[in-house]
Coordinates of C-alpha atoms and ligand atoms in Angstrom, one line a residue:
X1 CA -1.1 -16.8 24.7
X2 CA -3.0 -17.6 21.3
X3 CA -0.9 -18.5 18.5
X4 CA -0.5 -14.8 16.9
X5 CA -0.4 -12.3 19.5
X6 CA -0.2 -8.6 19.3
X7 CA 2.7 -7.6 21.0
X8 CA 3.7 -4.4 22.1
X9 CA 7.1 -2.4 22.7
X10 CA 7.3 -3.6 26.4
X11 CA 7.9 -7.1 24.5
X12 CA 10.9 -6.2 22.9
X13 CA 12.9 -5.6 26.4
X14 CA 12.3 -9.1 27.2
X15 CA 12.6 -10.1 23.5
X16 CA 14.2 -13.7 22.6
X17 CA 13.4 -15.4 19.7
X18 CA 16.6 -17.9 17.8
X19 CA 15.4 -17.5 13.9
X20 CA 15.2 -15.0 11.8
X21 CA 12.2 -12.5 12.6
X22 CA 9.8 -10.4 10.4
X23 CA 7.0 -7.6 11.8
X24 CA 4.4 -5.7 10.5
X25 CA 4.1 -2.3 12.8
X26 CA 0.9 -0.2 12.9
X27 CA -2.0 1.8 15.7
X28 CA -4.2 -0.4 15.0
X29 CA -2.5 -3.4 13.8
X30 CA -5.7 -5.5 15.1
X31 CA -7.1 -6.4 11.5
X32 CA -3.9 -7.0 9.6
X33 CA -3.7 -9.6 7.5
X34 CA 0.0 -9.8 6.8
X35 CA 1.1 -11.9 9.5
X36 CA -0.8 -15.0 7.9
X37 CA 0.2 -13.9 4.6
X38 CA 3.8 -14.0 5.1
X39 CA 3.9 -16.6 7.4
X40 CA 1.9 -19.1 5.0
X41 CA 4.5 -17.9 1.7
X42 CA 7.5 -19.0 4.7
X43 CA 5.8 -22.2 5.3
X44 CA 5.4 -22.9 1.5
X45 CA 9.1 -21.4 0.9
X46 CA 10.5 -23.8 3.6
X47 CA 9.4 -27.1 1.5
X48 CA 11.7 -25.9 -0.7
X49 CA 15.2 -24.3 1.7
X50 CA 15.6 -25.3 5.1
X51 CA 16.9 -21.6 6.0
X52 CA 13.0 -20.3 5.6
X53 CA 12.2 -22.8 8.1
X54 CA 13.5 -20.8 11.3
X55 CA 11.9 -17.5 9.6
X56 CA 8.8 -16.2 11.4
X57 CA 6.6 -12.6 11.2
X58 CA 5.4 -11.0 13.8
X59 CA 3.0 -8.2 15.0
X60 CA 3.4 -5.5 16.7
X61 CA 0.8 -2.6 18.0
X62 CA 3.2 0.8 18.3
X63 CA 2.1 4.3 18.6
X64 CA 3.2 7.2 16.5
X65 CA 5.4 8.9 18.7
X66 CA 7.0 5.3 20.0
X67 CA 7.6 4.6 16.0
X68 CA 11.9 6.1 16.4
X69 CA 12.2 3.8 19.8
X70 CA 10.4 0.9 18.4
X71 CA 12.9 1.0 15.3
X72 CA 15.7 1.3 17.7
X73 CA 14.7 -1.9 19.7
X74 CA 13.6 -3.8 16.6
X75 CA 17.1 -3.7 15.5
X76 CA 18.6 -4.3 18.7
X77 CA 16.8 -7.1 19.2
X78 CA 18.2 -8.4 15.6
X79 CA 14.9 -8.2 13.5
X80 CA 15.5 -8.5 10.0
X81 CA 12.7 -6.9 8.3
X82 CA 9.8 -4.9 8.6
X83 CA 6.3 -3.9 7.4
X84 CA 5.0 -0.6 8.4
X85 CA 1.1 0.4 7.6
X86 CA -0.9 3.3 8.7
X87 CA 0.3 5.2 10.6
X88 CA 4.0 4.6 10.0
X89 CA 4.6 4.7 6.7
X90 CA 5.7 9.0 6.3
X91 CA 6.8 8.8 9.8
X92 CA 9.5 6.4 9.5
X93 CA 11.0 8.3 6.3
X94 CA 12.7 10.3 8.6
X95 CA 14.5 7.5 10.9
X96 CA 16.0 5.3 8.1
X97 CA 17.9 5.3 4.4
X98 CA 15.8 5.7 1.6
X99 CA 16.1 3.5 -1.9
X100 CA 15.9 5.7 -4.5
X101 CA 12.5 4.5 -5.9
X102 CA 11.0 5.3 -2.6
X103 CA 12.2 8.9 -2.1
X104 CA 9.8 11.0 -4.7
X105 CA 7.0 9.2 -2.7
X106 CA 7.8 10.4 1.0
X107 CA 6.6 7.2 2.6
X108 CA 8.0 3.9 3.4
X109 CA 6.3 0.4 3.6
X110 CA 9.1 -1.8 3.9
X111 CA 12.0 -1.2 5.9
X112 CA 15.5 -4.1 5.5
X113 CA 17.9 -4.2 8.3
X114 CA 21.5 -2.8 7.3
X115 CA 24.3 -3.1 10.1
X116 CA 23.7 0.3 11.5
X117 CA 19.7 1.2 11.2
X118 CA 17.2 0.4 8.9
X119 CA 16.7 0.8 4.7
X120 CA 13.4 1.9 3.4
X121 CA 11.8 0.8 0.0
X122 CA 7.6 1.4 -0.9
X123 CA 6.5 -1.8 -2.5
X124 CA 2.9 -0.1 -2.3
X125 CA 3.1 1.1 -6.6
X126 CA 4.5 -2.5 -7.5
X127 CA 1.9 -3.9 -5.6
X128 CA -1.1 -1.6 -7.5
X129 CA 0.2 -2.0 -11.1
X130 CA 0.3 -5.4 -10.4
X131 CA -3.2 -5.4 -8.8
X132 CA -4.5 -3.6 -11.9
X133 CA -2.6 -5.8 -14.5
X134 CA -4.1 -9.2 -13.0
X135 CA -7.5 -8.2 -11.8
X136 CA -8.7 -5.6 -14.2
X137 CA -6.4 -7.4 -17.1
X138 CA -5.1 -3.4 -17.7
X139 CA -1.8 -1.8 -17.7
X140 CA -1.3 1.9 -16.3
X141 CA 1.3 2.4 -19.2
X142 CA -0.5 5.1 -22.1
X143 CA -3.6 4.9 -19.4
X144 CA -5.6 8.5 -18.5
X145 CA -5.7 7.7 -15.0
X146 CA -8.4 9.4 -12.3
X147 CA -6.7 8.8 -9.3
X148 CA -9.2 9.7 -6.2
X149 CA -7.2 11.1 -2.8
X150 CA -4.5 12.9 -1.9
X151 CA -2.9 11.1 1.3
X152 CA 0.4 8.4 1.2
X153 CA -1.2 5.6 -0.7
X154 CA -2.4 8.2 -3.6
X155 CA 1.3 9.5 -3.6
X156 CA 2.7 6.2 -4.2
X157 CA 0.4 5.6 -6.7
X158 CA 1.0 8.6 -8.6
X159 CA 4.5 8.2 -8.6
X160 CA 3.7 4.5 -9.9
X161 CA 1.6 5.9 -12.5
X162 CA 4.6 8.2 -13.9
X163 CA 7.0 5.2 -13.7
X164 CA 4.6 3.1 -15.1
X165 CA 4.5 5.9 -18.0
X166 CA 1.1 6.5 -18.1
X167 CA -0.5 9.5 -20.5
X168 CA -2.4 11.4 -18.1
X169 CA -3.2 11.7 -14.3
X170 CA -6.1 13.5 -13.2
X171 CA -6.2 14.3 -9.5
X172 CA -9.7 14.4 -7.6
X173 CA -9.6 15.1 -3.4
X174 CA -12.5 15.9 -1.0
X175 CA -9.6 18.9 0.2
X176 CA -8.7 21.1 -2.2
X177 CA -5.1 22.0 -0.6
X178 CA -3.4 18.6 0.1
X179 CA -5.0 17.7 -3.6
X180 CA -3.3 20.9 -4.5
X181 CA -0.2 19.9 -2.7
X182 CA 0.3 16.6 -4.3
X183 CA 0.2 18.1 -7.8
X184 CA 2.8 20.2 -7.1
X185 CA 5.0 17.6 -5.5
X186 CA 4.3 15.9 -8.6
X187 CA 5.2 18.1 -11.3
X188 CA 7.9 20.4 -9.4
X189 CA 9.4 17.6 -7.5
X190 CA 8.9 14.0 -8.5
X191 CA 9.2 14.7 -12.4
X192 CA 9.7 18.4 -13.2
X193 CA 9.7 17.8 -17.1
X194 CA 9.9 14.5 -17.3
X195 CA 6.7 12.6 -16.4
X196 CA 2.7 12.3 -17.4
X197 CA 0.7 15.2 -17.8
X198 CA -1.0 16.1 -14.8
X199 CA -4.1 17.7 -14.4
X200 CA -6.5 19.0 -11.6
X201 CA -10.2 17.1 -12.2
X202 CA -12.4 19.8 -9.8
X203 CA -15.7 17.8 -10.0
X204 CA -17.9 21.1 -9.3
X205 CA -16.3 22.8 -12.0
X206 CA -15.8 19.6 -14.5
X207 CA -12.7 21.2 -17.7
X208 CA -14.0 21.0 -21.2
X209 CA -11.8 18.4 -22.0
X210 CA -12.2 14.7 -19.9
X211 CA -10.6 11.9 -19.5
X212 CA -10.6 9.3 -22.1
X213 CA -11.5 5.9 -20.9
X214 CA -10.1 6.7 -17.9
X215 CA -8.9 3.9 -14.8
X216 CA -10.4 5.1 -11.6
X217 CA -7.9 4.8 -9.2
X218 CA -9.8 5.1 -5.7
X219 CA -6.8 5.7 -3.2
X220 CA -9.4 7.3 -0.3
X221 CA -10.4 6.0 2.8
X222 CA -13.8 6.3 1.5
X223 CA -15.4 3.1 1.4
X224 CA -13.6 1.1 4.4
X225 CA -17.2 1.9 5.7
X226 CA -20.1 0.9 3.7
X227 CA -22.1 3.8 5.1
X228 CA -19.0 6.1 3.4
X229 CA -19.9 8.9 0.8
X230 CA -19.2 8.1 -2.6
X231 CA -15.6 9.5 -3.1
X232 CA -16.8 10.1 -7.1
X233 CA -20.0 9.6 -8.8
X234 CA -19.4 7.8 -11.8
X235 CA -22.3 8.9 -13.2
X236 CA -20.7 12.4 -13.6
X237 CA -17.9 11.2 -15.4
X238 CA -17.1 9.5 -18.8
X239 CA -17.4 5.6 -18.8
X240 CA -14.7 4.5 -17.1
X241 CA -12.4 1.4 -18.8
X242 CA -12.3 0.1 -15.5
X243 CA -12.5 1.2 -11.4
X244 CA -9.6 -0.3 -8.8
X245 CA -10.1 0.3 -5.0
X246 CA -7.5 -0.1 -2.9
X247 CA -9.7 -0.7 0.1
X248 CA -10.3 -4.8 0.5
X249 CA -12.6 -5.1 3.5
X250 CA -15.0 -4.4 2.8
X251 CA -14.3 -6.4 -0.7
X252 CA -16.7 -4.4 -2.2
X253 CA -17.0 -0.8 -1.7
X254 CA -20.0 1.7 -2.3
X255 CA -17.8 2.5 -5.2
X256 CA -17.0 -0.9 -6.7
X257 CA -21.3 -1.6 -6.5
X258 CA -21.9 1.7 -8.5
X259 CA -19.3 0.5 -10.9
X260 CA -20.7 -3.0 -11.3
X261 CA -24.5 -2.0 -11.9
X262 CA -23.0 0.8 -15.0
X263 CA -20.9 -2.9 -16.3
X264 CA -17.9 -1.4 -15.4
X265 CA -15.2 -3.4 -14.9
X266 CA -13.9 -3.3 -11.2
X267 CA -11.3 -4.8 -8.9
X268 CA -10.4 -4.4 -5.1
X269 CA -6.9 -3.8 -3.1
X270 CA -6.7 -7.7 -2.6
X271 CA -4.2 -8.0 -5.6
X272 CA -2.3 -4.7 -4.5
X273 CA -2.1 -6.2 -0.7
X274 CA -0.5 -9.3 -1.8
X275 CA 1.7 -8.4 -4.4
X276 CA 3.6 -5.2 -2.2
X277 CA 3.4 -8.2 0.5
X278 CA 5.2 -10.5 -2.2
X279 CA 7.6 -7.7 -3.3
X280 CA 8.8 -7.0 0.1
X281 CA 9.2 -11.0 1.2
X282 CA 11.5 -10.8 -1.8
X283 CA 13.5 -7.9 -0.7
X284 CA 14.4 -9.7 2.9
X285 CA 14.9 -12.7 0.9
X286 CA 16.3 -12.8 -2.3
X287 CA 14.4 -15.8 -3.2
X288 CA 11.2 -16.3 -5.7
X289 CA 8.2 -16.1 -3.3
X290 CA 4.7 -18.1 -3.7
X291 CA 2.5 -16.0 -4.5
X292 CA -0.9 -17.8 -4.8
X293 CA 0.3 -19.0 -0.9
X294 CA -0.4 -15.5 0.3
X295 CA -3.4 -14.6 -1.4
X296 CA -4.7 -18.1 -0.4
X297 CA -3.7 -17.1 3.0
X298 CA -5.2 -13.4 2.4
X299 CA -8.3 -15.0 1.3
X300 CA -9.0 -17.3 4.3
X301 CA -7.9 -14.8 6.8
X302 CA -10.4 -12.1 5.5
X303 CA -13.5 -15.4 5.6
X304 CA -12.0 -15.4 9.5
X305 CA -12.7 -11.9 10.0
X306 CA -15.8 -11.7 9.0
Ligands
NAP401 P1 -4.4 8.7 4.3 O1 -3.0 9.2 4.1 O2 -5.0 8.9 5.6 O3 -5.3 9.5 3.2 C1 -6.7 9.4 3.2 C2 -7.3 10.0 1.9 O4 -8.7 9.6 1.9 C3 -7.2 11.5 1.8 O5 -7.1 11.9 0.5 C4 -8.6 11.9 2.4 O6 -9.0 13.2 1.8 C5 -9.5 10.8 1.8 N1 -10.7 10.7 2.5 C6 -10.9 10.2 3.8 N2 -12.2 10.1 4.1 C7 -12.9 10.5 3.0 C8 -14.3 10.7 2.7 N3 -15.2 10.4 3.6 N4 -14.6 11.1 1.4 C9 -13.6 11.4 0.5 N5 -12.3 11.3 0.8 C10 -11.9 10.9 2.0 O7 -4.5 7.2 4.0 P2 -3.7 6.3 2.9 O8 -2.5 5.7 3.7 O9 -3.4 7.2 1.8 O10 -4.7 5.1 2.6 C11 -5.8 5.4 1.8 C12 -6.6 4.1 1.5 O11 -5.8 3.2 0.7 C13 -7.0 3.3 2.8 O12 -8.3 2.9 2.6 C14 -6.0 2.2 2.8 O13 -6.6 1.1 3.5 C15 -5.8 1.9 1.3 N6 -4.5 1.2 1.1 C16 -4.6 -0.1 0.6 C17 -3.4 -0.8 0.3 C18 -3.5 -2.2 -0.2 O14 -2.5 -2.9 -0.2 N7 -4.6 -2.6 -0.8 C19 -2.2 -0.2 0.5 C20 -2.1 1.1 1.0 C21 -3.3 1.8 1.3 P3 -8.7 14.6 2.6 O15 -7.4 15.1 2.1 O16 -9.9 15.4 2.2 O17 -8.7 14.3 4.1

């Protein structure tokens, strides 16, 4: 057995493990770089309390339909807390509590054991604004954003955006009808009168009125291959102040080449990875958490998978 399996929900009948356990769950969970993330911020949290030193994160390939089962067992088998990636993350809002924060967003990343189930927090926003603030030196607050997609992670950055108080949001989809339907979760649900302005950006049919040094939020799939369309010609656009893609492998995207040959300034999901990573240690913790550990640990991992 090599030192970081993938292990499966057969596992947990036989599970047995004395310390306190962690576990990202996904289909595929193959390329996930959380297990050495976390475990290296446990190693370096150890140095300083002895209670880190029996904590451990774990893997775990689950399909969809096993996700309610697999929650079960977890718990059960006295996991502590949990990661969930695609495709988990809307799923699971159904099986467990919600934090507030979390419940305009429909999706859950980060699930904290309670004595009878599970609680669900999304540590994805935190994790973006802070991505944004340190590697494009730019905060979302008074920002016209361009946020590209229209799937979990663009929901959860919307609703960042709003609680980051941002001026404007412009939404852009390759489908106009889940575009359409995340603009009205937005303004009927998540912040009836209360939020940005949010406005439909149709790039066929571009409005009089643009964006204003906008951030260009890519929150698409669109780039994870480098072969991948464009999800937005920049060209088309006004200059952005700056382009963040959440994708990080590759670590740069179509996208984040056309930005740099304009001079635009750009920045991938690396930050956003490690920071939700950092928030959601500290949830299942309640101690400060070493940051530059994990992205160290992010950082050699991703030279390992290439
Ligand atoms: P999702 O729910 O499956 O949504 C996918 C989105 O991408 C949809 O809006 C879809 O548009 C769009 N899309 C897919 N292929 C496209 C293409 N070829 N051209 C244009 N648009 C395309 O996925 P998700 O969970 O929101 O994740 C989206 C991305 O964010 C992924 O790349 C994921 O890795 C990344 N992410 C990164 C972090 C991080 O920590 N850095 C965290 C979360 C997510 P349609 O509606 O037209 O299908």
């Amino acid at each position: 057995m090599s030192a970081d399996p993938i292990h499966t929900l057969a596992d947990l009948d036989t599970w047995s493990f004395p310390g306190t356990a962690l576990a990202v769950l996904g289909h595929p969970i193959k390329h996930s770089v959380s297990p050495p993330m976390h475990n290296a911020a446990l190693a370096e949290m150890a140095k300083r309390d002895a209670r880190f030193a029996t904590w451990k994160y774990f893997r775990f390939d689950i399909a969809p339909d096993d996700l309610p089962v697999a929650l079960g067992k977890l718990h059960a088998c006295n996991f502590y807390g949990i990661n969930l990636t695609v495709p988990h993350k809307i799923i699971a809002f159904e099986h467990v509590t919600i934090d507030a924060d979390a419940r305009p967003i429909g999706a859950v990343n980060t699930l904290r054991r309670t004595p009878t189930g599970w609680h669900g927090y999304n540590t994805d926003g935190y994790g973006l604004a802070t991505g944004i603030r340190e590697d494009l030196g730019m905060e979302l607050a008074g920002a016209e954003v361009i946020l590209i997609g229209a799937g979990g992670a663009a929901r959860g950055a919307a609703v960042e955006c709003g609680a980051q108080k941002c001026k404007m949001i412009w939404l852009v989809n390759r489908t106009a009808e889940t575009r359409d339907q995340l603009y009205r979760m937005l303004v009927e649900t998540a912040w009836a009168s209360n939020g940005p302005t949010v406005q439909i950006l149709d790039l066929k049919d571009l409005p009089k009125i643009l964006p204003k040094d906008p951030i260009v939020i890519n929150a698409t799939s669109a780039g994870l291959k480098l072969s991948d369309p464009l999800p937005i010609d920049l060209i088309a656009l006004p200059r952005p102040a700056g382009v963040y893609d959440m994708i990080y492998n590759p670590l740069e995207t179509p996208l984040l080449a056309q930005a740099r040959s304009l001079g635009i300034p750009t920045a991938n999901g690396l930050g956003m990875l490690v920071h939700q990573g950092a928030r959601a240690l500290q949830i299942w913790s309640g101690a400060a958490v070493p940051v530059d550990a994990m992205r160290a640990a992010v950082h050699s991992a991703m030279k390992a998978h290439a």
